[in-house]
Amino acid sequence: MRTTTRLAVLGTGIALAVAATGATAAQAEDGGSGDITIDKVVINGGKPVVVGTTNVVSAKVSVTATDNSGIAKATYISASGPKPNYAQIWDDEITCVKASATTSTCTGTLTFDPQAAVGFVDNKAAATWKLGALLSANDLDYIHRDAATTFKVQRYSKLTVNASPEPVKKGKTITVTGKLSRANWEDNEYHGYTNQSVKLQFRKKNSSTYTTVKTIKTNATGNLKTTVTASTDGYFRYSFAGTSTTPAVNAAGDFVDVQ
């Protein structure tokens, strides 16, 4: 992510505020001049941005704007979460394409680096973020919105399952263990997600549909353990519905041969 700031030559107070030492684009206040409008904003195809512990995640952003003189440029697109988490794109990384004489769609890519020294640094980043933008028209009209839209940033989740013994006699007990974990951006490791409801599901052999057997909760280390009675060949999995900070995830099914 970039951490530099630049002066947008628009002759406006908002541009000067963005250029102030130590400021980020996301810290500027809403403002505007003239009849320019922001009509539509989409980030990551409307889906949450999910970040793990190592890989940089890219999220495409598009901002559609209209002015009677046509759109000249997008000076920046910014994203801000709970301080100090932020991301931003400057004009040389943004492409504006005309849809008509008055309307253009400006696109760029925000990046979220879980190992960055600045910008994306702690677990508070798992939250609802604001997406802002500053655009100008050919007649020097401009518009800035600190929250043109909002989106979620989430901590990547993992879920495992193991059903044993394998094989097992019909009517005997099967023990199903597993673990729900999620990314921790403060030490770049995965830690158990505690006290979360998780469904144990079963799919018969030659079937494509899972049904819920029971719901249990993860323990203090994110582990799962329960028992069921063996009845027929099939696959067991755990299924987590997700929370506002953590996406839904299903474990890969573990096959049990019932004899």
mmCIF file of C-alpha atoms in Angstrom:
data_model
loop_
_atom_site.group_PDB
_atom_site.id
_atom_site.type_symbol
_atom_site.label_atom_id
_atom_site.label_comp_id
_atom_site.label_asym_id
_atom_site.label_seq_id
_atom_site.Cartn_x
_atom_site.Cartn_y
_atom_site.Cartn_z
ATOM 1 C CA MET A 1 0.000 0.000 0.000
ATOM 2 C CA ARG A 2 1.088 3.569 -0.605
ATOM 3 C CA THR A 3 1.582 5.859 2.349
ATOM 4 C CA THR A 4 2.497 9.029 0.439
ATOM 5 C CA THR A 5 0.165 11.988 -0.055
ATOM 6 C CA ARG A 6 0.004 14.381 -3.008
ATOM 7 C CA LEU A 7 -1.518 17.700 -3.931
ATOM 8 C CA ALA A 8 -4.491 17.466 -6.280
ATOM 9 C CA VAL A 9 -4.421 20.597 -8.427
ATOM 10 C CA LEU A 10 -8.119 21.402 -8.250
ATOM 11 C CA GLY A 11 -7.981 24.812 -6.565
ATOM 12 C CA THR A 12 -10.051 23.554 -3.638
ATOM 13 C CA GLY A 13 -9.688 23.460 0.091
ATOM 14 C CA ILE A 14 -10.290 19.730 0.131
ATOM 15 C CA ALA A 15 -7.329 19.095 -2.131
ATOM 16 C CA LEU A 16 -5.107 21.142 0.164
ATOM 17 C CA ALA A 17 -6.353 19.155 3.136
ATOM 18 C CA VAL A 18 -5.384 15.888 1.463
ATOM 19 C CA ALA A 19 -1.915 17.256 0.792
ATOM 20 C CA ALA A 20 -1.353 18.234 4.404
ATOM 21 C CA THR A 21 1.588 16.523 6.025
ATOM 22 C CA GLY A 22 0.686 13.152 7.489
ATOM 23 C CA ALA A 23 -2.851 13.070 6.064
ATOM 24 C CA THR A 24 -4.339 10.232 4.085
ATOM 25 C CA ALA A 25 -6.988 10.545 1.416
ATOM 26 C CA ALA A 26 -9.536 8.899 3.668
ATOM 27 C CA GLN A 27 -9.169 11.672 6.264
ATOM 28 C CA ALA A 28 -10.464 14.489 4.048
ATOM 29 C CA GLU A 29 -13.998 15.771 4.676
ATOM 30 C CA ASP A 30 -16.865 15.543 2.207
ATOM 31 C CA GLY A 31 -17.081 18.377 -0.275
ATOM 32 C CA GLY A 32 -17.859 19.360 -3.813
ATOM 33 C CA SER A 33 -18.572 22.036 -6.380
ATOM 34 C CA GLY A 34 -20.913 22.063 -9.370
ATOM 35 C CA ASP A 35 -23.221 19.345 -10.692
ATOM 36 C CA ILE A 36 -20.829 16.377 -10.704
ATOM 37 C CA THR A 37 -22.266 13.239 -9.092
ATOM 38 C CA ILE A 38 -21.035 9.817 -8.033
ATOM 39 C CA ASP A 39 -23.609 7.389 -9.398
ATOM 40 C CA LYS A 40 -22.320 3.932 -8.513
ATOM 41 C CA VAL A 41 -19.483 2.406 -6.514
ATOM 42 C CA VAL A 42 -18.572 -1.300 -6.493
ATOM 43 C CA ILE A 43 -15.712 -2.963 -4.642
ATOM 44 C CA ASN A 44 -14.647 -6.599 -4.981
ATOM 45 C CA GLY A 45 -17.760 -7.452 -6.943
ATOM 46 C CA GLY A 46 -19.915 -6.640 -3.928
ATOM 47 C CA LYS A 47 -18.293 -9.350 -1.809
ATOM 48 C CA PRO A 48 -16.360 -8.928 1.461
ATOM 49 C CA VAL A 49 -12.584 -8.647 1.195
ATOM 50 C CA VAL A 50 -11.171 -11.728 2.942
ATOM 51 C CA VAL A 51 -7.528 -11.630 4.027
ATOM 52 C CA GLY A 52 -5.322 -14.428 5.360
ATOM 53 C CA THR A 53 -1.895 -14.228 6.987
ATOM 54 C CA THR A 54 0.560 -14.138 4.084
ATOM 55 C CA ASN A 55 -0.879 -13.285 0.668
ATOM 56 C CA VAL A 56 -1.595 -9.740 -0.486
ATOM 57 C CA VAL A 57 -5.276 -9.507 -1.454
ATOM 58 C CA SER A 58 -6.367 -7.316 -4.360
ATOM 59 C CA ALA A 59 -9.855 -5.830 -4.602
ATOM 60 C CA LYS A 60 -11.004 -4.118 -7.793
ATOM 61 C CA VAL A 61 -12.905 -0.863 -7.314
ATOM 62 C CA SER A 62 -15.079 0.958 -9.838
ATOM 63 C CA VAL A 63 -16.552 4.438 -9.390
ATOM 64 C CA THR A 64 -19.043 5.732 -11.942
ATOM 65 C CA ALA A 65 -19.520 9.521 -12.054
ATOM 66 C CA THR A 66 -21.386 12.056 -14.199
ATOM 67 C CA ASP A 67 -20.935 15.728 -15.033
ATOM 68 C CA ASN A 68 -22.350 17.791 -17.903
ATOM 69 C CA SER A 69 -18.805 18.572 -19.057
ATOM 70 C CA GLY A 70 -17.559 15.011 -18.713
ATOM 71 C CA ILE A 71 -15.270 13.419 -16.124
ATOM 72 C CA ALA A 72 -11.628 14.491 -16.180
ATOM 73 C CA LYS A 73 -10.024 12.219 -13.605
ATOM 74 C CA ALA A 74 -10.210 10.433 -10.293
ATOM 75 C CA THR A 75 -7.538 11.892 -8.030
ATOM 76 C CA TYR A 76 -7.768 9.053 -5.552
ATOM 77 C CA ILE A 77 -9.899 6.217 -4.263
ATOM 78 C CA SER A 78 -9.448 5.434 -0.589
ATOM 79 C CA ALA A 79 -10.603 2.868 1.950
ATOM 80 C CA SER A 80 -10.587 3.387 5.692
ATOM 81 C CA GLY A 81 -11.254 0.966 8.501
ATOM 82 C CA PRO A 82 -10.840 1.394 12.260
ATOM 83 C CA LYS A 83 -7.672 3.445 12.763
ATOM 84 C CA PRO A 84 -4.882 2.978 11.821
ATOM 85 C CA ASN A 85 -6.066 0.690 9.002
ATOM 86 C CA TYR A 86 -6.441 2.160 5.518
ATOM 87 C CA ALA A 87 -5.682 1.638 1.834
ATOM 88 C CA GLN A 88 -5.638 4.023 -1.113
ATOM 89 C CA ILE A 89 -5.099 4.336 -4.848
ATOM 90 C CA TRP A 90 -3.758 7.474 -6.535
ATOM 91 C CA ASP A 91 -4.562 8.899 -9.955
ATOM 92 C CA ASP A 92 -1.713 7.205 -11.832
ATOM 93 C CA GLU A 93 -3.156 3.834 -10.756
ATOM 94 C CA ILE A 94 -6.732 4.689 -11.783
ATOM 95 C CA THR A 95 -8.162 4.317 -15.300
ATOM 96 C CA CYS A 96 -11.255 6.285 -16.307
ATOM 97 C CA VAL A 97 -13.234 5.050 -19.301
ATOM 98 C CA LYS A 98 -16.042 7.057 -20.901
ATOM 99 C CA ALA A 99 -19.475 5.484 -21.073
ATOM 100 C CA SER A 100 -20.828 8.658 -22.707
ATOM 101 C CA ALA A 101 -19.917 12.323 -23.114
ATOM 102 C CA THR A 102 -20.986 12.983 -19.534
ATOM 103 C CA THR A 103 -20.363 9.687 -17.670
ATOM 104 C CA SER A 104 -17.196 7.731 -16.969
ATOM 105 C CA THR A 105 -16.285 4.733 -14.844
ATOM 106 C CA CYS A 106 -12.964 4.967 -13.030
ATOM 107 C CA THR A 107 -11.348 1.743 -11.882
ATOM 108 C CA GLY A 108 -8.380 0.783 -9.748
ATOM 109 C CA THR A 109 -7.208 -1.907 -7.357
ATOM 110 C CA LEU A 110 -6.917 -1.653 -3.595
ATOM 111 C CA THR A 111 -4.427 -3.974 -1.924
ATOM 112 C CA PHE A 112 -4.567 -5.432 1.568
ATOM 113 C CA ASP A 113 -1.279 -6.790 2.881
ATOM 114 C CA PRO A 114 -1.515 -8.696 6.189
ATOM 115 C CA GLN A 115 2.225 -8.300 6.703
ATOM 116 C CA ALA A 116 2.434 -4.585 5.933
ATOM 117 C CA ALA A 117 4.161 -2.298 8.398
ATOM 118 C CA VAL A 118 1.558 0.408 7.808
ATOM 119 C CA GLY A 119 -1.986 0.616 6.498
ATOM 120 C CA PHE A 120 -3.255 -2.825 7.494
ATOM 121 C CA VAL A 121 -1.840 -3.711 10.837
ATOM 122 C CA ASP A 122 -4.198 -5.238 13.400
ATOM 123 C CA ASN A 123 -7.298 -7.343 13.978
ATOM 124 C CA LYS A 124 -9.473 -4.253 14.323
ATOM 125 C CA ALA A 125 -9.318 -4.167 10.516
ATOM 126 C CA ALA A 126 -11.953 -6.923 10.488
ATOM 127 C CA ALA A 127 -14.849 -4.500 10.308
ATOM 128 C CA THR A 128 -17.006 -2.407 8.010
ATOM 129 C CA TRP A 129 -14.807 -0.040 5.979
ATOM 130 C CA LYS A 130 -15.700 3.184 4.183
ATOM 131 C CA LEU A 131 -14.770 3.643 0.543
ATOM 132 C CA GLY A 132 -14.131 7.241 -0.481
ATOM 133 C CA ALA A 133 -13.245 8.977 -3.721
ATOM 134 C CA LEU A 134 -12.236 12.386 -5.122
ATOM 135 C CA LEU A 135 -13.152 13.055 -8.763
ATOM 136 C CA SER A 136 -13.043 16.135 -10.977
ATOM 137 C CA ALA A 137 -14.836 17.161 -14.155
ATOM 138 C CA ASN A 138 -13.555 18.892 -17.293
ATOM 139 C CA ASP A 139 -15.116 22.195 -16.122
ATOM 140 C CA LEU A 140 -13.291 21.850 -12.758
ATOM 141 C CA ASP A 141 -16.364 20.736 -10.840
ATOM 142 C CA TYR A 142 -15.304 18.232 -8.197
ATOM 143 C CA ILE A 143 -16.802 15.862 -5.663
ATOM 144 C CA HIS A 144 -15.365 14.115 -2.646
ATOM 145 C CA ARG A 145 -17.188 11.488 -0.629
ATOM 146 C CA ASP A 146 -15.587 9.957 2.436
ATOM 147 C CA ALA A 147 -18.118 7.098 2.411
ATOM 148 C CA ALA A 148 -19.402 6.674 -1.129
ATOM 149 C CA THR A 149 -20.099 3.093 -0.080
ATOM 150 C CA THR A 150 -19.106 0.633 2.639
ATOM 151 C CA PHE A 151 -17.739 -2.902 2.542
ATOM 152 C CA LYS A 152 -16.561 -5.580 4.930
ATOM 153 C CA VAL A 153 -13.021 -6.796 5.536
ATOM 154 C CA GLN A 154 -12.869 -10.262 7.101
ATOM 155 C CA ARG A 155 -10.330 -12.639 8.623
ATOM 156 C CA TYR A 156 -9.795 -15.756 6.481
ATOM 157 C CA SER A 157 -11.138 -18.879 8.180
ATOM 158 C CA LYS A 158 -10.193 -22.565 8.127
ATOM 159 C CA LEU A 159 -12.184 -25.590 9.242
ATOM 160 C CA THR A 160 -11.050 -29.213 9.531
ATOM 161 C CA VAL A 161 -12.806 -32.508 10.258
ATOM 162 C CA ASN A 162 -11.824 -36.065 11.091
ATOM 163 C CA ALA A 163 -14.304 -38.893 11.641
ATOM 164 C CA SER A 164 -13.010 -42.111 13.214
ATOM 165 C CA PRO A 165 -12.669 -45.036 13.445
ATOM 166 C CA GLU A 166 -12.588 -45.913 9.747
ATOM 167 C CA PRO A 167 -14.026 -48.402 8.902
ATOM 168 C CA VAL A 168 -16.652 -48.804 11.637
ATOM 169 C CA LYS A 169 -19.366 -51.361 12.347
ATOM 170 C CA LYS A 170 -22.976 -50.279 11.980
ATOM 171 C CA GLY A 171 -24.410 -49.152 15.317
ATOM 172 C CA LYS A 172 -21.009 -48.319 16.787
ATOM 173 C CA THR A 173 -19.882 -44.830 17.853
ATOM 174 C CA ILE A 174 -18.095 -42.458 15.522
ATOM 175 C CA THR A 175 -16.081 -39.612 17.032
ATOM 176 C CA VAL A 176 -15.899 -36.485 14.870
ATOM 177 C CA THR A 177 -13.208 -33.946 15.690
ATOM 178 C CA GLY A 178 -12.124 -30.743 13.973
ATOM 179 C CA LYS A 179 -10.959 -27.194 14.457
ATOM 180 C CA LEU A 180 -12.189 -23.738 13.439
ATOM 181 C CA SER A 181 -9.422 -21.163 13.123
ATOM 182 C CA ARG A 182 -8.986 -17.735 11.578
ATOM 183 C CA ALA A 183 -6.228 -15.359 10.580
ATOM 184 C CA ASN A 184 -4.612 -13.197 13.231
ATOM 185 C CA TRP A 185 -3.068 -10.109 11.602
ATOM 186 C CA GLU A 186 -1.035 -9.195 14.654
ATOM 187 C CA ASP A 187 1.239 -12.261 14.587
ATOM 188 C CA ASN A 188 0.391 -13.633 11.092
ATOM 189 C CA GLU A 189 -0.710 -16.979 12.482
ATOM 190 C CA TYR A 190 -4.001 -18.878 12.618
ATOM 191 C CA HIS A 191 -5.678 -19.151 16.014
ATOM 192 C CA GLY A 192 -8.734 -21.096 17.143
ATOM 193 C CA TYR A 193 -12.041 -19.231 16.924
ATOM 194 C CA THR A 194 -13.621 -19.852 20.312
ATOM 195 C CA ASN A 195 -17.240 -20.323 21.418
ATOM 196 C CA GLN A 196 -18.650 -20.465 17.874
ATOM 197 C CA SER A 197 -21.624 -22.535 16.755
ATOM 198 C CA VAL A 198 -20.672 -25.076 14.100
ATOM 199 C CA LYS A 199 -22.930 -27.622 12.388
ATOM 200 C CA LEU A 200 -21.967 -31.267 12.006
ATOM 201 C CA GLN A 201 -23.350 -32.424 8.660
ATOM 202 C CA PHE A 202 -23.595 -35.773 6.895
ATOM 203 C CA ARG A 203 -23.889 -36.728 3.218
ATOM 204 C CA LYS A 204 -24.762 -40.286 2.231
ATOM 205 C CA LYS A 205 -22.553 -42.035 -0.287
ATOM 206 C CA ASN A 206 -23.747 -41.281 -3.852
ATOM 207 C CA SER A 207 -25.704 -38.250 -2.595
ATOM 208 C CA SER A 208 -24.827 -34.613 -3.255
ATOM 209 C CA THR A 209 -26.716 -33.129 -0.305
ATOM 210 C CA TYR A 210 -25.496 -32.564 3.236
ATOM 211 C CA THR A 211 -27.972 -32.551 6.123
ATOM 212 C CA THR A 212 -27.304 -31.192 9.591
ATOM 213 C CA VAL A 213 -26.913 -33.822 12.312
ATOM 214 C CA LYS A 214 -26.342 -31.497 15.266
ATOM 215 C CA THR A 215 -24.868 -28.140 16.228
ATOM 216 C CA ILE A 216 -22.000 -27.811 18.707
ATOM 217 C CA LYS A 217 -19.670 -25.027 19.830
ATOM 218 C CA THR A 218 -15.929 -24.660 19.560
ATOM 219 C CA ASN A 219 -14.001 -24.823 22.822
ATOM 220 C CA ALA A 220 -11.458 -22.369 24.215
ATOM 221 C CA THR A 221 -8.918 -23.328 21.532
ATOM 222 C CA GLY A 222 -11.351 -23.545 18.615
ATOM 223 C CA ASN A 223 -11.515 -27.350 18.692
ATOM 224 C CA LEU A 224 -14.618 -29.420 17.969
ATOM 225 C CA LYS A 225 -15.545 -32.882 19.201
ATOM 226 C CA THR A 226 -18.768 -34.881 19.213
ATOM 227 C CA THR A 227 -20.037 -38.417 18.685
ATOM 228 C CA VAL A 228 -22.672 -40.003 16.437
ATOM 229 C CA THR A 229 -23.906 -43.529 15.766
ATOM 230 C CA ALA A 230 -22.696 -45.212 12.580
ATOM 231 C CA SER A 231 -25.576 -46.013 10.255
ATOM 232 C CA THR A 232 -24.472 -45.938 6.613
ATOM 233 C CA ASP A 233 -21.522 -45.090 4.368
ATOM 234 C CA GLY A 234 -21.031 -41.394 3.838
ATOM 235 C CA TYR A 235 -19.172 -38.161 4.487
ATOM 236 C CA PHE A 236 -19.031 -36.046 7.634
ATOM 237 C CA ARG A 237 -18.115 -32.388 7.619
ATOM 238 C CA TYR A 238 -18.313 -29.362 9.875
ATOM 239 C CA SER A 239 -19.972 -26.203 8.554
ATOM 240 C CA PHE A 240 -19.535 -22.684 9.954
ATOM 241 C CA ALA A 241 -22.043 -19.989 8.954
ATOM 242 C CA GLY A 242 -19.631 -17.104 9.531
ATOM 243 C CA THR A 243 -19.798 -13.853 11.492
ATOM 244 C CA SER A 244 -19.429 -10.200 10.582
ATOM 245 C CA THR A 245 -15.642 -10.467 10.940
ATOM 246 C CA THR A 246 -15.097 -14.018 9.650
ATOM 247 C CA PRO A 247 -16.445 -15.677 6.486
ATOM 248 C CA ALA A 248 -18.435 -18.888 6.308
ATOM 249 C CA VAL A 249 -16.430 -22.050 5.681
ATOM 250 C CA ASN A 250 -17.081 -25.755 5.176
ATOM 251 C CA ALA A 251 -14.625 -28.528 5.957
ATOM 252 C CA ALA A 252 -13.918 -31.047 3.219
ATOM 253 C CA GLY A 253 -16.030 -34.156 3.813
ATOM 254 C CA ASP A 254 -14.368 -37.099 5.559
ATOM 255 C CA PHE A 255 -15.628 -40.483 4.309
ATOM 256 C CA VAL A 256 -16.581 -43.215 6.750
ATOM 257 C CA ASP A 257 -17.029 -46.821 5.612
ATOM 258 C CA VAL A 258 -19.786 -48.427 7.693
ATOM 259 C CA GLN A 259 -19.684 -52.242 7.655
#
